Coordinates of C-alpha atoms in Angstrom, one line a residue:
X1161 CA 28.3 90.8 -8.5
X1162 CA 29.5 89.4 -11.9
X1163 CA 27.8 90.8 -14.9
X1164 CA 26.9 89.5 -18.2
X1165 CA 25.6 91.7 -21.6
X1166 CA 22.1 90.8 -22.5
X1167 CA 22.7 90.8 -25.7
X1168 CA 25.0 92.3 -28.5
X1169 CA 22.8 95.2 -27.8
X1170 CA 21.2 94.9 -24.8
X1171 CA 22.1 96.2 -21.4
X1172 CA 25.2 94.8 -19.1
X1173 CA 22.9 93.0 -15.9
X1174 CA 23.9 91.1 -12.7
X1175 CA 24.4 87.6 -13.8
X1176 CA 21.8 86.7 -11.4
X1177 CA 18.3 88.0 -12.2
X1178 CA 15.0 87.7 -9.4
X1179 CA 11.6 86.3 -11.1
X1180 CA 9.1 87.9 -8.9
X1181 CA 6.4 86.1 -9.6
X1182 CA 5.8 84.4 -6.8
X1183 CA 5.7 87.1 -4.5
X1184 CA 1.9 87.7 -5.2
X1185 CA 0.8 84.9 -7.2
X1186 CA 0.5 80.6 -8.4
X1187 CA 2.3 79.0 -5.4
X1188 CA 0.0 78.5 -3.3
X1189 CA -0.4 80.5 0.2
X1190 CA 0.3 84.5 -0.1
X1191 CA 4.1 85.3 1.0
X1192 CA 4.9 87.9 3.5
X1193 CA 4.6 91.0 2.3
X1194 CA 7.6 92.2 4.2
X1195 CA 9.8 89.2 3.8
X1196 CA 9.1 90.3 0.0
X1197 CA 10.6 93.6 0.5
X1198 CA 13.1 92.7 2.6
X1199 CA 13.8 90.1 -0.1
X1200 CA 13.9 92.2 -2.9
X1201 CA 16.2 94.8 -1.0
X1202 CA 18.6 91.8 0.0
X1203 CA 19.0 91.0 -3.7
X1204 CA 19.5 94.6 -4.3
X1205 CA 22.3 94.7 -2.1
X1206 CA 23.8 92.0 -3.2
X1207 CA 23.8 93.5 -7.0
X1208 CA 21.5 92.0 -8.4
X1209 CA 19.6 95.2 -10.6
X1210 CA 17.5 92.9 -13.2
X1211 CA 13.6 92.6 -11.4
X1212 CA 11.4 90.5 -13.6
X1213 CA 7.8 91.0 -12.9
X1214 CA 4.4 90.8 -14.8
X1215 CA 0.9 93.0 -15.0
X1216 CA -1.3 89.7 -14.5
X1217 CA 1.1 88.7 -11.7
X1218 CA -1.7 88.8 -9.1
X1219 CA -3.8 91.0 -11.5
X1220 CA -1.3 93.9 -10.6
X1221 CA -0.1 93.4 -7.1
X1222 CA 3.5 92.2 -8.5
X1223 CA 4.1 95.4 -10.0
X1224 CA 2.9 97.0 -6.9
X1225 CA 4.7 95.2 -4.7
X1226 CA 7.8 96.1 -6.6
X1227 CA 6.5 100.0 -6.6
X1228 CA 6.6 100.0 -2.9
X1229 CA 9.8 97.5 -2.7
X1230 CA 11.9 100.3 -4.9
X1231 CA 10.6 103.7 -3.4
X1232 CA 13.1 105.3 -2.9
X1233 CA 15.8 103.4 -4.7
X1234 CA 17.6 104.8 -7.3
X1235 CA 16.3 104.1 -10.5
X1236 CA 19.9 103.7 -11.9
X1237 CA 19.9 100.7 -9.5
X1238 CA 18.0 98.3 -11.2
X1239 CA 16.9 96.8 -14.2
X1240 CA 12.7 96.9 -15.0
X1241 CA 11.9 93.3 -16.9
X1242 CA 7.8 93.1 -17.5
X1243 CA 5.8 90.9 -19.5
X1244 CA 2.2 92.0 -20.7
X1245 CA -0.9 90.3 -22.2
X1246 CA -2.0 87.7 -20.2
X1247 CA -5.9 88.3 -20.0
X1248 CA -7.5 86.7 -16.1
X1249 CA -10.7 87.8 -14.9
X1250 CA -11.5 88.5 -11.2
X1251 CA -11.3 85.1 -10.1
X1252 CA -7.7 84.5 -11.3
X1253 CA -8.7 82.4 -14.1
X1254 CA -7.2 82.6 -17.3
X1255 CA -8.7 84.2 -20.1
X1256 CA -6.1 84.9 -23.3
X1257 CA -4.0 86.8 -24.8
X1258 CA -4.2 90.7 -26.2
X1259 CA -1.1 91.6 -27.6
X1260 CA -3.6 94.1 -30.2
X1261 CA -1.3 97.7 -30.2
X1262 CA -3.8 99.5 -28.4
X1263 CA -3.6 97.1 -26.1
X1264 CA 0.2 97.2 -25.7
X1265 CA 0.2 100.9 -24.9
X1266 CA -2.9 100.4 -22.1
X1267 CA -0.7 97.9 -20.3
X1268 CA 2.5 99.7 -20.4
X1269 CA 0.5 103.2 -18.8
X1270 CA -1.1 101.1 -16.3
X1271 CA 2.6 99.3 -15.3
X1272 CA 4.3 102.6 -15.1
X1273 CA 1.7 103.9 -12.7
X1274 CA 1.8 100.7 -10.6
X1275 CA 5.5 100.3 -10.6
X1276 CA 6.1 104.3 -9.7
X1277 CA 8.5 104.7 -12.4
X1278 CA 9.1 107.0 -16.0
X1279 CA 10.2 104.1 -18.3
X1280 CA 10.7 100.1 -18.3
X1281 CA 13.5 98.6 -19.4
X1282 CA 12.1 95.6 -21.2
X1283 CA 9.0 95.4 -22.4
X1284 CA 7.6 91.7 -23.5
X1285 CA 4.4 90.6 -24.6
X1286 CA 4.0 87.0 -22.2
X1287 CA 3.0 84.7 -24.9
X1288 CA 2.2 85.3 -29.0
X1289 CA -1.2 86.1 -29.7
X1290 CA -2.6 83.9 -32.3
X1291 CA -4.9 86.8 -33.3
X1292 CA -2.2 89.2 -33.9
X1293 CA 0.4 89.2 -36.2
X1294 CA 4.1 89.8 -33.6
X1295 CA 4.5 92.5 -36.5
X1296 CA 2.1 94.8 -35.1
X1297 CA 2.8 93.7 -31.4
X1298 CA 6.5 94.6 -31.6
X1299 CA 5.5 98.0 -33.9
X1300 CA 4.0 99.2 -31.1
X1301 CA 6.5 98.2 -28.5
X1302 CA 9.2 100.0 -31.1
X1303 CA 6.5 103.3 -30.7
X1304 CA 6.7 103.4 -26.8
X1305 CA 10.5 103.2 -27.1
X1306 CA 11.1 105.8 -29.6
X1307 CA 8.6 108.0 -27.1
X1308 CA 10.5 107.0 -23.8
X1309 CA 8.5 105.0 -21.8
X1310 CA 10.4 101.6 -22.8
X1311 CA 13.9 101.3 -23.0
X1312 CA 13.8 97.9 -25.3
X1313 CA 12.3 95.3 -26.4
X1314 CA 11.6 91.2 -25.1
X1315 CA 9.9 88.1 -26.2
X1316 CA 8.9 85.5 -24.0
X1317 CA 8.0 81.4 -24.8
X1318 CA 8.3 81.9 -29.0
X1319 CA 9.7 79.9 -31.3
X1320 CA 12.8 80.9 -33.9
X1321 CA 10.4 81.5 -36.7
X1322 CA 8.4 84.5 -34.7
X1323 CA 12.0 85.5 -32.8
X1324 CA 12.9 86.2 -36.6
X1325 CA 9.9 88.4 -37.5
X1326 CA 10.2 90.2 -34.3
X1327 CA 13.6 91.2 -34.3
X1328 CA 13.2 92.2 -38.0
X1329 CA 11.0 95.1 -36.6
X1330 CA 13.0 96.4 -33.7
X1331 CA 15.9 94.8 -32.0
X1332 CA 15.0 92.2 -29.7
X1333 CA 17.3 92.3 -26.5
X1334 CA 16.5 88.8 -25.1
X1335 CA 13.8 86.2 -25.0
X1336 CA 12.4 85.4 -21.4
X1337 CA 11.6 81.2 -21.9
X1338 CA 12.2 78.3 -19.5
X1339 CA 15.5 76.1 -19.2
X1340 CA 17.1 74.3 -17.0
X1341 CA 18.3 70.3 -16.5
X1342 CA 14.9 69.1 -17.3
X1343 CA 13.7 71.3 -19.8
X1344 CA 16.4 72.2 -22.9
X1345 CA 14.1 72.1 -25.7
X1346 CA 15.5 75.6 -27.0
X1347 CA 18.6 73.9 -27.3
X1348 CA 17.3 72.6 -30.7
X1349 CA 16.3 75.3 -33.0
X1350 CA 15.5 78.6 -30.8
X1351 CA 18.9 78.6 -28.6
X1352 CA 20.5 79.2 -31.9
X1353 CA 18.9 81.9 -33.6
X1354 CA 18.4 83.7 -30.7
X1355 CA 22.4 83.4 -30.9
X1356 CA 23.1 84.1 -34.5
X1357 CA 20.8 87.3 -33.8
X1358 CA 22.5 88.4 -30.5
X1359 CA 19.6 88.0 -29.1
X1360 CA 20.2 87.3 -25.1
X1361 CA 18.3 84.3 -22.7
X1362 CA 16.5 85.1 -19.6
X1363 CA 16.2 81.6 -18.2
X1364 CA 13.0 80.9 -15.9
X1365 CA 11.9 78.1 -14.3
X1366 CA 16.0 77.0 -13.4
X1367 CA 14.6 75.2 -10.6
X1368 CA 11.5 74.1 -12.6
X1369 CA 9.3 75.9 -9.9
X1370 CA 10.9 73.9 -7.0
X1371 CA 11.1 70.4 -8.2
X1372 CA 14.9 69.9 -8.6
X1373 CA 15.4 72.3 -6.4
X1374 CA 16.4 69.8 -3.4
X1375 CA 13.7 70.7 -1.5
X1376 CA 10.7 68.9 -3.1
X1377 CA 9.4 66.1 -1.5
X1378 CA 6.8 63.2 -2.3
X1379 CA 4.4 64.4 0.4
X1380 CA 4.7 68.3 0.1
X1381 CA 1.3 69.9 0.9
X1382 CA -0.3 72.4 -1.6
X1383 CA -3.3 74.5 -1.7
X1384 CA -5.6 75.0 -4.5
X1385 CA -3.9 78.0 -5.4
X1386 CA -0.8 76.5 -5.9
X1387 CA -0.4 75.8 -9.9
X1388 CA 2.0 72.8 -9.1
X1389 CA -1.3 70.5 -8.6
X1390 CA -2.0 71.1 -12.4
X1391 CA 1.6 70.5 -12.8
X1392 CA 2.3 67.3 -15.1
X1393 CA 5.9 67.1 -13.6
X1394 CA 4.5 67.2 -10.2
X1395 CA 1.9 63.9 -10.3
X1396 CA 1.7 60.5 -9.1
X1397 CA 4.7 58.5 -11.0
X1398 CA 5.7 61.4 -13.0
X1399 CA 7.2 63.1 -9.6
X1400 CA 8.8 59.5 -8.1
X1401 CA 11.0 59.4 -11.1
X1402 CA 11.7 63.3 -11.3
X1403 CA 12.8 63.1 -7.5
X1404 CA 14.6 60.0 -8.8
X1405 CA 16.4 61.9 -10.8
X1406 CA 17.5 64.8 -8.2
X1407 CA 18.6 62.2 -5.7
X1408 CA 20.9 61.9 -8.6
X1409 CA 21.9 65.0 -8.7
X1410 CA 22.4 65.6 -4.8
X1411 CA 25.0 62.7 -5.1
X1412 CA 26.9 65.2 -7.5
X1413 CA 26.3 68.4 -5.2
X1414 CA 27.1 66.6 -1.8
X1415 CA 30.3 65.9 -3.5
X1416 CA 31.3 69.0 -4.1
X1417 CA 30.0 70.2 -1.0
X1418 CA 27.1 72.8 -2.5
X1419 CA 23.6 72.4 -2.6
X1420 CA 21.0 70.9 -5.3
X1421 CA 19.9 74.2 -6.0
X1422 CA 23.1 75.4 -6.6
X1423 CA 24.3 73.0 -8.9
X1424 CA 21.2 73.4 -11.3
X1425 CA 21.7 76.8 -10.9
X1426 CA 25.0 76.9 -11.9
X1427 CA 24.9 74.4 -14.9
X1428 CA 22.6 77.0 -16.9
X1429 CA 25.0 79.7 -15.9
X1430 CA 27.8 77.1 -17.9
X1431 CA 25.7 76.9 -20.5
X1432 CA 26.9 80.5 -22.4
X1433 CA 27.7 84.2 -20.9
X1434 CA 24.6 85.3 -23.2
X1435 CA 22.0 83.4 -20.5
X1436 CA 20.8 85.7 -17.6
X1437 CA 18.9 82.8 -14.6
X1438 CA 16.4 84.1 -13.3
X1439 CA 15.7 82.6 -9.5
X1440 CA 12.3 83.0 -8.1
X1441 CA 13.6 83.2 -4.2
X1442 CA 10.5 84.4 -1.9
X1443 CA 12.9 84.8 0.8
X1444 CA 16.3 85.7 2.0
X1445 CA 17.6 82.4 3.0
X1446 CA 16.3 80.9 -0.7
X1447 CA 18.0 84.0 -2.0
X1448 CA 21.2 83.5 -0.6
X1449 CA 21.4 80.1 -1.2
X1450 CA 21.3 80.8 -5.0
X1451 CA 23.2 84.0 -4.8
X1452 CA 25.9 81.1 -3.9
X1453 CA 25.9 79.3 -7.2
X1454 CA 27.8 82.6 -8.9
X1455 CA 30.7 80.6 -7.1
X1456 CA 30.2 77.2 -8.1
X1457 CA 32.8 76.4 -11.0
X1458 CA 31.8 73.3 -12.4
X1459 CA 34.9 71.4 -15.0
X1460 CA 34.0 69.4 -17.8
X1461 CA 34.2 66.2 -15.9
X1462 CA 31.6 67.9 -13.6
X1463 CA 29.5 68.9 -16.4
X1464 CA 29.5 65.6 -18.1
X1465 CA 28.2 64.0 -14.7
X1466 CA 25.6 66.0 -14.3
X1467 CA 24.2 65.6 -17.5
X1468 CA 24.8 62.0 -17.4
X1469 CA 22.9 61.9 -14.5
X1470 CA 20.0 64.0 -15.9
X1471 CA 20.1 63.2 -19.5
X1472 CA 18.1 65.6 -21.9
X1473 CA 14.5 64.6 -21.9
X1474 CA 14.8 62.4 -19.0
X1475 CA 11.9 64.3 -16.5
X1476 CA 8.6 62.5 -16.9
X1477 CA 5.7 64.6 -18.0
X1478 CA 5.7 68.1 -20.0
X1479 CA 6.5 71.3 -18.1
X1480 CA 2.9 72.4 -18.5
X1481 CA -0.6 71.0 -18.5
X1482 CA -1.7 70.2 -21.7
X1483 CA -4.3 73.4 -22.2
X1484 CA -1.4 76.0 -21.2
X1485 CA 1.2 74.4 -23.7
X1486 CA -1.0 74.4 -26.5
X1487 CA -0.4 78.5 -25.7
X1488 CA 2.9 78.0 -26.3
X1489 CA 4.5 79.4 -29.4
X1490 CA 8.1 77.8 -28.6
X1491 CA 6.7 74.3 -28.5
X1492 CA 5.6 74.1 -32.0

């Protein structure tokens, strides 16, 4: 497995990292419990040791999933990434944020009980809370880690300004935001502090949940569960010229004899040794096709192609619905 630092003072992971999300939650029909496992143990085997998860990922069950995945496994072996502070109420729905201190150090007792484990390694609040200065949030985060239970500090979907006050408190080892051919907005103004700070990338969304991906189609069936029908990327004529644009991009891959996935996959791995992807595979065969793109060299000629045929900007609709990205800190 090749390996990448973090940050400048962050911990050495797999360059590969596994988004867990939706193992338990917001694509639509449960997974298999024990194609989870088995998944999870497969990317363990392969070396992959960073394991992203979340507390409102199925109101808990991520974190318990992973709890039963890793009994067992020894703790050296992998790499505990967990966001906190997204509020949902029984019925799933979304209710805020609560990134208050006290509130910090209630979510991270309640993750180590679910996940079976002493400490996390990263400990990141899911969005900013407009009530709550990232001051006190990251105070307290500094407080668990000077006590143990957290090895370091995240930030996830924050802009440069708030990357700066946080880190000013207590080193920030990376920020957890999306990226990938259609979305590069952090190239702008957050990409680059988060440099000039040392301050690693955990890509999500590489794939941008499945739609350049390859396997997207026009007529793809989801449930109501399945947060891709809220999706602005995924309607009417915003998808027909999206899937335009990876018919594109399987001209490129077909090429060079590799798959969609693998050549999206492997242009965010080109884009700097300080970006960790993370790939959301719910099963082995998704998992080994992107466990392929470590080995995908793409030249500058191959670069420049791809990006000629998926120009910044060029996806049709935002990567959320309009409610969730007025959430978000990094788009302002």
């Amino acid at each position: 497995m090749q390996r990448r630092d973090l940050s400048s003072h962050g911990p050495s992971v797999s360059a590969l990292g596994l988004g867990c999300m939706g193992m338990s939650d917001l694509y639509g029909k449960a997974p298999d419990r024990r194609e989870s496992i088995a998944t999870i143990h497969a990317a363990l085997d392969a070396g992959i040791d960073l394991l992203d998860t979340g507390d409102f990922y199925g109101m808990g069950h991520n974190e318990m999933l992973l709890g039963e995945a890793l009994a067992g496994v020894p703790r050296e072996r992998y790499k505990l990434s967990v966001k906190f502070g997204a509020q949902r109420g029984p019925d799933g729905a979304w209710l805020g944020y609560d990134a208050r201190p006290q509130a910090v150090k209630t979510a991270v007792a309640y993750s180590l009980k679910r996940l079976r484990t002493d400490y996390l390694d990263i400990y990141r609040p899911a969005r900013l809370d407009p009530n709550v200065p990232i001051e006190d949030t990251m105070g307290a985060i500094a407080e668990l880690i000077e006590a143990g239970y957290v090895r370091q500090a995240g930030l996830s979907e924050v802009g440069a300004e708030t990357i700066r006050r946080a880190h000013a408190v207590t080193p920030v080892a990376d920020l957890q935001i999306e990226y990938s051919l259609i979305s590069r907005g952090i190239e702008d103004a957050i990409l680059p502090a988060c440099r000039e700070l040392g301050i690693g990338i955990t890509a999500y969304g590489v794939l941008a949940r499945g739609l350049i991906s390859g396997h997207w189609t026009k007529n793809r069936d989801t449930d109501a569960r399945d947060f891709r029908q809220h999706s602005p990327r995924f309607q009417g004529e915003n998808l027909e010229h999206n899937l335009a644009l990876v018919e594109k991009l399987r001209a490129i891959a077909e090429d060079k004899g590799v798959s969609v996935a693998q050549i999206a996959i492997a242009w965010v791995l080109a884009r700097g040794a300080d970006i960790v992807p993370l790939v959301g595979a719910r099963s082995r065969s998704r998992l080994q096709e992107s466990l392929a793109a470590l080995d995908v060299h793409l030249g500058a000629d191959e670069l420049a192609a791809i990006e000629s045929a998926v120009p910044r900007d060029a996806a049709a609709g935002e990567r959320y619905a309009k409610p969730q990205m007025a959430t978000l800190d990094s788009e302002k």
